[in-house]
Amino acid sequence: MSSSAPSPTAVSEPSPRRKFLVLAICCASIIVVVMDISIVNVALPTMGRDLHASETGLQWTADAYTLVLAAFLVLAAFLVLAGSAADRLGRRRIFQTGLAAFGLGSLLYGLAPGIGWLIAARVLQAVGGTMLNPVAMAIVANTFTGAAERARAIGIFASMAGLALALGPTLGGGLVDAFGWRSVFWINVPIVAAAIVCAALLA
């Protein structure tokens, strides 16, 4: 009499609440990365007066971030590195590393005593951003397995980029008026810290 072999354990489907939280964490990451493209512009005049920075230095402060994010060679290199590293080390770890780099860059920017420090911090922010975007998209696609729900989730995730770009000047202006230009970057730190903790808890 032959006994039937036990069936392999099926991978449990994440609950709707868990899926929503994963999507929220990934959306938070894209919001802070894209928002920092435009939020810095409203802080430049105050920043220049405070640090006695030249117009050229301020221009580099604004451009260093977008250049690293958008330049084809640099961006492609980091996207490939982040993607291959995520396959080997796990998406969550690379996602958290990107968040940490972005958050550290934001903290250093807010503490900057001079223009050189500002530019270096912006580059560090951008390095973290290039690690975040492809991995966050992969996490969303992997979490939402159904075709329809995946399409909706990716649509929501992508729409956050446009929202963040438009939100940057408005939020930045309010922060600069109320708390000074450094708050424009310090606001990223608690958001990033919460995302890192939530990513660890949801793993």
mmCIF file of N, CA and C in Angstrom, residues 93-199:
data_model
loop_
_atom_site.group_PDB
_atom_site.id
_atom_site.type_symbol
_atom_site.label_atom_id
_atom_site.label_comp_id
_atom_site.label_asym_id
_atom_site.label_seq_id
_atom_site.Cartn_x
_atom_site.Cartn_y
_atom_site.Cartn_z
ATOM 1 N N ARG A 93 17.271 44.256 2.106
ATOM 2 C CA ARG A 93 18.551 44.781 2.578
ATOM 3 C C ARG A 93 19.038 45.930 1.706
ATOM 4 N N ILE A 94 18.914 45.779 0.387
ATOM 5 C CA ILE A 94 19.340 46.851 -0.513
ATOM 6 C C ILE A 94 18.429 48.056 -0.366
ATOM 7 N N PHE A 95 17.137 47.812 -0.196
ATOM 8 C CA PHE A 95 16.187 48.903 0.009
ATOM 9 C C PHE A 95 16.546 49.690 1.263
ATOM 10 N N GLN A 96 16.836 48.982 2.356
ATOM 11 C CA GLN A 96 17.195 49.642 3.605
ATOM 12 C C GLN A 96 18.536 50.377 3.482
ATOM 13 N N THR A 97 19.468 49.802 2.728
ATOM 14 C CA THR A 97 20.752 50.466 2.516
ATOM 15 C C THR A 97 20.569 51.767 1.745
ATOM 16 N N GLY A 98 19.725 51.722 0.717
ATOM 17 C CA GLY A 98 19.442 52.937 -0.041
ATOM 18 C C GLY A 98 18.770 53.990 0.820
ATOM 19 N N LEU A 99 17.817 53.569 1.649
ATOM 20 C CA LEU A 99 17.165 54.499 2.566
ATOM 21 C C LEU A 99 18.175 55.120 3.533
ATOM 22 N N ALA A 100 19.079 54.281 4.066
ATOM 23 C CA ALA A 100 20.070 54.773 5.015
ATOM 24 C C ALA A 100 21.004 55.791 4.364
ATOM 25 N N ALA A 101 21.433 55.511 3.121
ATOM 26 C CA ALA A 101 22.318 56.444 2.420
ATOM 27 C C ALA A 101 21.606 57.763 2.155
ATOM 28 N N PHE A 102 20.355 57.674 1.729
ATOM 29 C CA PHE A 102 19.588 58.884 1.461
ATOM 30 C C PHE A 102 19.359 59.674 2.751
ATOM 31 N N GLY A 103 19.003 58.974 3.823
ATOM 32 C CA GLY A 103 18.764 59.644 5.096
ATOM 33 C C GLY A 103 20.021 60.283 5.657
ATOM 34 N N LEU A 104 21.163 59.587 5.527
ATOM 35 C CA LEU A 104 22.421 60.145 6.011
ATOM 36 C C LEU A 104 22.793 61.386 5.210
ATOM 37 N N GLY A 105 22.598 61.318 3.884
ATOM 38 C CA GLY A 105 22.867 62.487 3.058
ATOM 39 C C GLY A 105 21.999 63.673 3.465
ATOM 40 N N SER A 106 20.730 63.406 3.779
ATOM 41 C CA SER A 106 19.824 64.476 4.217
ATOM 42 C C SER A 106 20.274 65.079 5.542
ATOM 43 N N LEU A 107 20.695 64.216 6.471
ATOM 44 C CA LEU A 107 21.157 64.697 7.775
ATOM 45 C C LEU A 107 22.413 65.558 7.622
ATOM 46 N N LEU A 108 23.371 65.072 6.823
ATOM 47 C CA LEU A 108 24.610 65.822 6.609
ATOM 48 C C LEU A 108 24.333 67.148 5.908
ATOM 49 N N TYR A 109 23.386 67.140 4.994
ATOM 50 C CA TYR A 109 23.037 68.379 4.303
ATOM 51 C C TYR A 109 22.514 69.404 5.304
ATOM 52 N N GLY A 110 21.658 68.952 6.211
ATOM 53 C CA GLY A 110 21.106 69.864 7.196
ATOM 54 C C GLY A 110 22.138 70.386 8.183
ATOM 55 N N LEU A 111 23.250 69.661 8.338
ATOM 56 C CA LEU A 111 24.316 70.080 9.250
ATOM 57 C C LEU A 111 25.443 70.812 8.538
ATOM 58 N N ALA A 112 25.317 70.998 7.239
ATOM 59 C CA ALA A 112 26.427 71.494 6.417
ATOM 60 C C ALA A 112 26.925 72.860 6.876
ATOM 61 N N PRO A 113 28.257 72.985 7.068
ATOM 62 C CA PRO A 113 28.825 74.284 7.420
ATOM 63 C C PRO A 113 29.267 75.097 6.207
ATOM 64 N N GLY A 114 29.291 74.459 5.033
ATOM 65 C CA GLY A 114 29.757 75.159 3.847
ATOM 66 C C GLY A 114 29.288 74.494 2.580
ATOM 67 N N ILE A 115 29.583 75.120 1.440
ATOM 68 C CA ILE A 115 29.040 74.678 0.160
ATOM 69 C C ILE A 115 29.605 73.330 -0.287
ATOM 70 N N GLY A 116 30.886 73.062 0.017
ATOM 71 C CA GLY A 116 31.471 71.774 -0.352
ATOM 72 C C GLY A 116 30.770 70.617 0.331
ATOM 73 N N TRP A 117 30.443 70.807 1.602
ATOM 74 C CA TRP A 117 29.707 69.795 2.368
ATOM 75 C C TRP A 117 28.323 69.588 1.758
ATOM 76 N N LEU A 118 27.687 70.671 1.360
ATOM 77 C CA LEU A 118 26.357 70.575 0.742
ATOM 78 C C LEU A 118 26.387 69.702 -0.505
ATOM 79 N N ILE A 119 27.366 69.953 -1.373
ATOM 80 C CA ILE A 119 27.445 69.207 -2.633
ATOM 81 C C ILE A 119 27.706 67.729 -2.364
ATOM 82 N N ALA A 120 28.628 67.425 -1.444
ATOM 83 C CA ALA A 120 28.929 66.028 -1.119
ATOM 84 C C ALA A 120 27.701 65.317 -0.548
ATOM 85 N N ALA A 121 26.955 66.025 0.310
ATOM 86 C CA ALA A 121 25.753 65.423 0.894
ATOM 87 C C ALA A 121 24.694 65.161 -0.168
ATOM 88 N N ARG A 122 24.581 66.059 -1.136
ATOM 89 C CA ARG A 122 23.613 65.864 -2.214
ATOM 90 C C ARG A 122 23.972 64.645 -3.067
ATOM 91 N N VAL A 123 25.264 64.454 -3.303
ATOM 92 C CA VAL A 123 25.699 63.282 -4.064
ATOM 93 C C VAL A 123 25.351 62.008 -3.298
ATOM 94 N N LEU A 124 25.583 62.002 -1.989
ATOM 95 C CA LEU A 124 25.240 60.829 -1.182
ATOM 96 C C LEU A 124 23.741 60.563 -1.221
ATOM 97 N N GLN A 125 22.940 61.605 -1.148
ATOM 98 C CA GLN A 125 21.491 61.448 -1.284
ATOM 99 C C GLN A 125 21.143 60.763 -2.612
ATOM 100 N N ALA A 126 21.748 61.235 -3.680
ATOM 101 C CA ALA A 126 21.434 60.704 -5.002
ATOM 102 C C ALA A 126 21.860 59.249 -5.148
ATOM 103 N N VAL A 127 22.985 58.890 -4.541
ATOM 104 C CA VAL A 127 23.427 57.492 -4.562
ATOM 105 C C VAL A 127 22.372 56.604 -3.902
ATOM 106 N N GLY A 128 21.874 57.046 -2.752
ATOM 107 C CA GLY A 128 20.806 56.291 -2.101
ATOM 108 C C GLY A 128 19.558 56.215 -2.950
ATOM 109 N N GLY A 129 19.224 57.322 -3.630
ATOM 110 C CA GLY A 129 18.044 57.341 -4.486
ATOM 111 C C GLY A 129 18.135 56.368 -5.644
ATOM 112 N N THR A 130 19.325 56.246 -6.244
ATOM 113 C CA THR A 130 19.470 55.314 -7.367
ATOM 114 C C THR A 130 19.345 53.867 -6.909
ATOM 115 N N MET A 131 19.655 53.602 -5.646
ATOM 116 C CA MET A 131 19.471 52.247 -5.118
ATOM 117 C C MET A 131 18.007 51.989 -4.790
ATOM 118 N N LEU A 132 17.290 53.014 -4.369
ATOM 119 C CA LEU A 132 15.911 52.831 -3.911
ATOM 120 C C LEU A 132 14.929 52.543 -5.039
ATOM 121 N N ASN A 133 14.958 53.346 -6.079
ATOM 122 C CA ASN A 133 13.885 53.304 -7.072
ATOM 123 C C ASN A 133 13.683 51.942 -7.728
ATOM 124 N N PRO A 134 14.727 51.303 -8.294
ATOM 125 C CA PRO A 134 14.480 50.007 -8.955
ATOM 126 C C PRO A 134 14.092 48.917 -7.974
ATOM 127 N N VAL A 135 14.682 48.942 -6.763
ATOM 128 C CA VAL A 135 14.369 47.900 -5.791
ATOM 129 C C VAL A 135 12.951 48.070 -5.256
ATOM 130 N N ALA A 136 12.540 49.317 -5.019
ATOM 131 C CA ALA A 136 11.171 49.555 -4.548
ATOM 132 C C ALA A 136 10.148 49.074 -5.570
ATOM 133 N N MET A 137 10.407 49.341 -6.847
ATOM 134 C CA MET A 137 9.505 48.861 -7.890
ATOM 135 C C MET A 137 9.439 47.337 -7.901
ATOM 136 N N ALA A 138 10.588 46.685 -7.729
ATOM 137 C CA ALA A 138 10.611 45.225 -7.700
ATOM 138 C C ALA A 138 9.853 44.680 -6.505
ATOM 139 N N ILE A 139 9.959 45.356 -5.366
ATOM 140 C CA ILE A 139 9.236 44.923 -4.168
ATOM 141 C C ILE A 139 7.730 45.016 -4.395
ATOM 142 N N VAL A 140 7.291 46.116 -4.999
ATOM 143 C CA VAL A 140 5.865 46.284 -5.289
ATOM 144 C C VAL A 140 5.379 45.190 -6.231
ATOM 145 N N ALA A 141 6.129 44.949 -7.303
ATOM 146 C CA ALA A 141 5.724 43.939 -8.281
ATOM 147 C C ALA A 141 5.706 42.546 -7.673
ATOM 148 N N ASN A 142 6.614 42.271 -6.754
ATOM 149 C CA ASN A 142 6.688 40.953 -6.140
ATOM 150 C C ASN A 142 5.605 40.751 -5.080
ATOM 151 N N THR A 143 5.169 41.836 -4.441
ATOM 152 C CA THR A 143 4.159 41.743 -3.384
ATOM 153 C C THR A 143 2.763 41.558 -3.950
ATOM 154 N N PHE A 144 2.463 42.278 -5.033
ATOM 155 C CA PHE A 144 1.132 42.201 -5.655
ATOM 156 C C PHE A 144 1.215 41.227 -6.821
ATOM 157 N N THR A 145 0.741 40.009 -6.598
ATOM 158 C CA THR A 145 0.927 38.936 -7.564
ATOM 159 C C THR A 145 -0.146 38.883 -8.650
ATOM 160 N N GLY A 146 -1.362 39.317 -8.337
ATOM 161 C CA GLY A 146 -2.412 39.320 -9.345
ATOM 162 C C GLY A 146 -2.186 40.408 -10.383
ATOM 163 N N ALA A 147 -2.540 40.119 -11.624
ATOM 164 C CA ALA A 147 -2.267 41.070 -12.708
ATOM 165 C C ALA A 147 -2.960 42.412 -12.481
ATOM 166 N N ALA A 148 -4.228 42.374 -12.085
ATOM 167 C CA ALA A 148 -4.977 43.614 -11.911
ATOM 168 C C ALA A 148 -4.474 44.411 -10.714
ATOM 169 N N GLU A 149 -4.265 43.739 -9.582
ATOM 170 C CA GLU A 149 -3.800 44.453 -8.397
ATOM 171 C C GLU A 149 -2.370 44.946 -8.578
ATOM 172 N N ARG A 150 -1.570 44.199 -9.315
ATOM 173 C CA ARG A 150 -0.200 44.650 -9.574
ATOM 174 C C ARG A 150 -0.204 45.914 -10.424
ATOM 175 N N ALA A 151 -1.061 45.932 -11.432
ATOM 176 C CA ALA A 151 -1.152 47.124 -12.291
ATOM 177 C C ALA A 151 -1.586 48.339 -11.490
ATOM 178 N N ARG A 152 -2.560 48.152 -10.597
ATOM 179 C CA ARG A 152 -3.012 49.266 -9.757
ATOM 180 C C ARG A 152 -1.897 49.739 -8.828
ATOM 181 N N ALA A 153 -1.200 48.785 -8.204
ATOM 182 C CA ALA A 153 -0.144 49.140 -7.259
ATOM 183 C C ALA A 153 0.997 49.882 -7.958
ATOM 184 N N ILE A 154 1.398 49.406 -9.126
ATOM 185 C CA ILE A 154 2.468 50.071 -9.863
ATOM 186 C C ILE A 154 2.017 51.452 -10.321
ATOM 187 N N GLY A 155 0.738 51.569 -10.689
ATOM 188 C CA GLY A 155 0.202 52.873 -11.079
ATOM 189 C C GLY A 155 0.252 53.866 -9.920
ATOM 190 N N ILE A 156 -0.124 53.396 -8.730
ATOM 191 C CA ILE A 156 -0.066 54.260 -7.544
ATOM 192 C C ILE A 156 1.377 54.652 -7.250
ATOM 193 N N PHE A 157 2.265 53.668 -7.299
ATOM 194 C CA PHE A 157 3.678 53.933 -7.022
ATOM 195 C C PHE A 157 4.242 54.964 -8.000
ATOM 196 N N ALA A 158 3.955 54.799 -9.292
ATOM 197 C CA ALA A 158 4.472 55.726 -10.293
ATOM 198 C C ALA A 158 3.882 57.117 -10.141
ATOM 199 N N SER A 159 2.607 57.191 -9.765
ATOM 200 C CA SER A 159 1.963 58.496 -9.632
ATOM 201 C C SER A 159 2.555 59.317 -8.489
ATOM 202 N N MET A 160 3.165 58.651 -7.522
ATOM 203 C CA MET A 160 3.773 59.356 -6.398
ATOM 204 C C MET A 160 4.922 60.251 -6.846
ATOM 205 N N ALA A 161 5.590 59.876 -7.935
ATOM 206 C CA ALA A 161 6.700 60.691 -8.421
ATOM 207 C C ALA A 161 6.206 62.059 -8.877
ATOM 208 N N GLY A 162 5.130 62.078 -9.658
ATOM 209 C CA GLY A 162 4.572 63.354 -10.107
ATOM 210 C C GLY A 162 4.041 64.183 -8.959
ATOM 211 N N LEU A 163 3.393 63.527 -8.007
ATOM 212 C CA LEU A 163 2.868 64.227 -6.839
ATOM 213 C C LEU A 163 4.006 64.847 -6.032
ATOM 214 N N ALA A 164 5.081 64.085 -5.841
ATOM 215 C CA ALA A 164 6.201 64.574 -5.038
ATOM 216 C C ALA A 164 6.890 65.754 -5.694
ATOM 217 N N LEU A 165 7.028 65.704 -7.012
ATOM 218 C CA LEU A 165 7.689 66.796 -7.721
ATOM 219 C C LEU A 165 6.902 68.095 -7.576
ATOM 220 N N ALA A 166 5.574 67.995 -7.623
ATOM 221 C CA ALA A 166 4.727 69.172 -7.462
ATOM 222 C C ALA A 166 4.657 69.629 -6.009
ATOM 223 N N LEU A 167 4.753 68.688 -5.078
ATOM 224 C CA LEU A 167 4.642 69.014 -3.662
ATOM 225 C C LEU A 167 5.885 69.719 -3.137
ATOM 226 N N GLY A 168 7.035 69.436 -3.742
ATOM 227 C CA GLY A 168 8.300 69.950 -3.249
ATOM 228 C C GLY A 168 8.340 71.445 -2.987
ATOM 229 N N PRO A 169 8.053 72.305 -3.975
ATOM 230 C CA PRO A 169 8.130 73.752 -3.736
ATOM 231 C C PRO A 169 7.160 74.247 -2.665
ATOM 232 N N THR A 170 5.944 73.698 -2.639
ATOM 233 C CA THR A 170 4.961 74.142 -1.649
ATOM 234 C C THR A 170 5.391 73.779 -0.233
ATOM 235 N N LEU A 171 5.756 72.516 -0.048
ATOM 236 C CA LEU A 171 6.201 72.067 1.273
ATOM 237 C C LEU A 171 7.499 72.768 1.669
ATOM 238 N N GLY A 172 8.418 72.892 0.708
ATOM 239 C CA GLY A 172 9.693 73.528 0.995
ATOM 240 C C GLY A 172 9.535 74.968 1.424
ATOM 241 N N GLY A 173 8.657 75.709 0.742
ATOM 242 C CA GLY A 173 8.430 77.099 1.114
ATOM 243 C C GLY A 173 7.909 77.236 2.530
ATOM 244 N N GLY A 174 6.964 76.387 2.908
ATOM 245 C CA GLY A 174 6.422 76.426 4.256
ATOM 246 C C GLY A 174 7.468 76.091 5.313
ATOM 247 N N LEU A 175 8.297 75.093 5.038
ATOM 248 C CA LEU A 175 9.336 74.705 5.988
ATOM 249 C C LEU A 175 10.390 75.791 6.150
ATOM 250 N N VAL A 176 10.814 76.381 5.036
ATOM 251 C CA VAL A 176 11.829 77.436 5.097
ATOM 252 C C VAL A 176 11.305 78.628 5.903
ATOM 253 N N ASP A 177 10.072 79.029 5.651
ATOM 254 C CA ASP A 177 9.491 80.165 6.374
ATOM 255 C C ASP A 177 9.349 79.884 7.866
ATOM 256 N N ALA A 178 8.984 78.659 8.197
ATOM 257 C CA ALA A 178 8.695 78.342 9.595
ATOM 258 C C ALA A 178 9.935 77.927 10.384
ATOM 259 N N PHE A 179 10.813 77.145 9.763
ATOM 260 C CA PHE A 179 11.915 76.536 10.524
ATOM 261 C C PHE A 179 13.305 76.772 9.933
ATOM 262 N N GLY A 180 13.410 77.422 8.793
ATOM 263 C CA GLY A 180 14.713 77.634 8.185
ATOM 264 C C GLY A 180 15.020 76.605 7.104
ATOM 265 N N TRP A 181 16.049 76.876 6.314
ATOM 266 C CA TRP A 181 16.333 76.027 5.144
ATOM 267 C C TRP A 181 16.791 74.621 5.506
ATOM 268 N N ARG A 182 17.411 74.450 6.666
ATOM 269 C CA ARG A 182 17.906 73.124 7.031
ATOM 270 C C ARG A 182 16.759 72.129 7.251
ATOM 271 N N SER A 183 15.608 72.621 7.645
ATOM 272 C CA SER A 183 14.463 71.737 7.886
ATOM 273 C C SER A 183 13.981 71.057 6.616
ATOM 274 N N VAL A 184 14.282 71.653 5.462
ATOM 275 C CA VAL A 184 13.893 71.061 4.179
ATOM 276 C C VAL A 184 14.512 69.674 4.022
ATOM 277 N N PHE A 185 15.679 69.473 4.610
ATOM 278 C CA PHE A 185 16.369 68.189 4.492
ATOM 279 C C PHE A 185 16.209 67.335 5.736
ATOM 280 N N TRP A 186 16.107 67.981 6.901
ATOM 281 C CA TRP A 186 15.913 67.197 8.111
ATOM 282 C C TRP A 186 14.578 66.480 8.119
ATOM 283 N N ILE A 187 13.598 66.979 7.388
ATOM 284 C CA ILE A 187 12.287 66.319 7.362
ATOM 285 C C ILE A 187 12.371 64.920 6.764
ATOM 286 N N ASN A 188 13.395 64.696 5.909
ATOM 287 C CA ASN A 188 13.570 63.373 5.313
ATOM 288 C C ASN A 188 13.973 62.322 6.347
ATOM 289 N N VAL A 189 14.699 62.753 7.383
ATOM 290 C CA VAL A 189 15.321 61.799 8.309
ATOM 291 C C VAL A 189 14.288 60.952 9.052
ATOM 292 N N PRO A 190 13.259 61.531 9.703
ATOM 293 C CA PRO A 190 12.281 60.669 10.377
ATOM 294 C C PRO A 190 11.470 59.803 9.412
ATOM 295 N N ILE A 191 11.219 60.320 8.195
ATOM 296 C CA ILE A 191 10.484 59.517 7.210
ATOM 297 C C ILE A 191 11.295 58.295 6.815
ATOM 298 N N VAL A 192 12.582 58.514 6.553
ATOM 299 C CA VAL A 192 13.465 57.424 6.154
ATOM 300 C C VAL A 192 13.653 56.438 7.307
ATOM 301 N N ALA A 193 13.835 56.943 8.521
ATOM 302 C CA ALA A 193 14.002 56.065 9.682
ATOM 303 C C ALA A 193 12.775 55.180 9.886
ATOM 304 N N ALA A 194 11.589 55.776 9.755
ATOM 305 C CA ALA A 194 10.355 54.991 9.905
ATOM 306 C C ALA A 194 10.251 53.938 8.812
ATOM 307 N N ALA A 195 10.645 54.282 7.581
ATOM 308 C CA ALA A 195 10.582 53.321 6.477
ATOM 309 C C ALA A 195 11.547 52.165 6.707
ATOM 310 N N ILE A 196 12.744 52.455 7.234
ATOM 311 C CA ILE A 196 13.717 51.391 7.510
ATOM 312 C C ILE A 196 13.166 50.437 8.562
ATOM 313 N N VAL A 197 12.604 50.974 9.632
ATOM 314 C CA VAL A 197 12.058 50.145 10.706
ATOM 315 C C VAL A 197 10.881 49.317 10.197
ATOM 316 N N CYS A 198 9.984 49.943 9.458
ATOM 317 C CA CYS A 198 8.809 49.226 8.936
ATOM 318 C C CYS A 198 9.221 48.130 7.966
ATOM 319 N N ALA A 199 10.228 48.404 7.138
ATOM 320 C CA ALA A 199 10.713 47.379 6.203
ATOM 321 C C ALA A 199 11.264 46.175 6.955
#
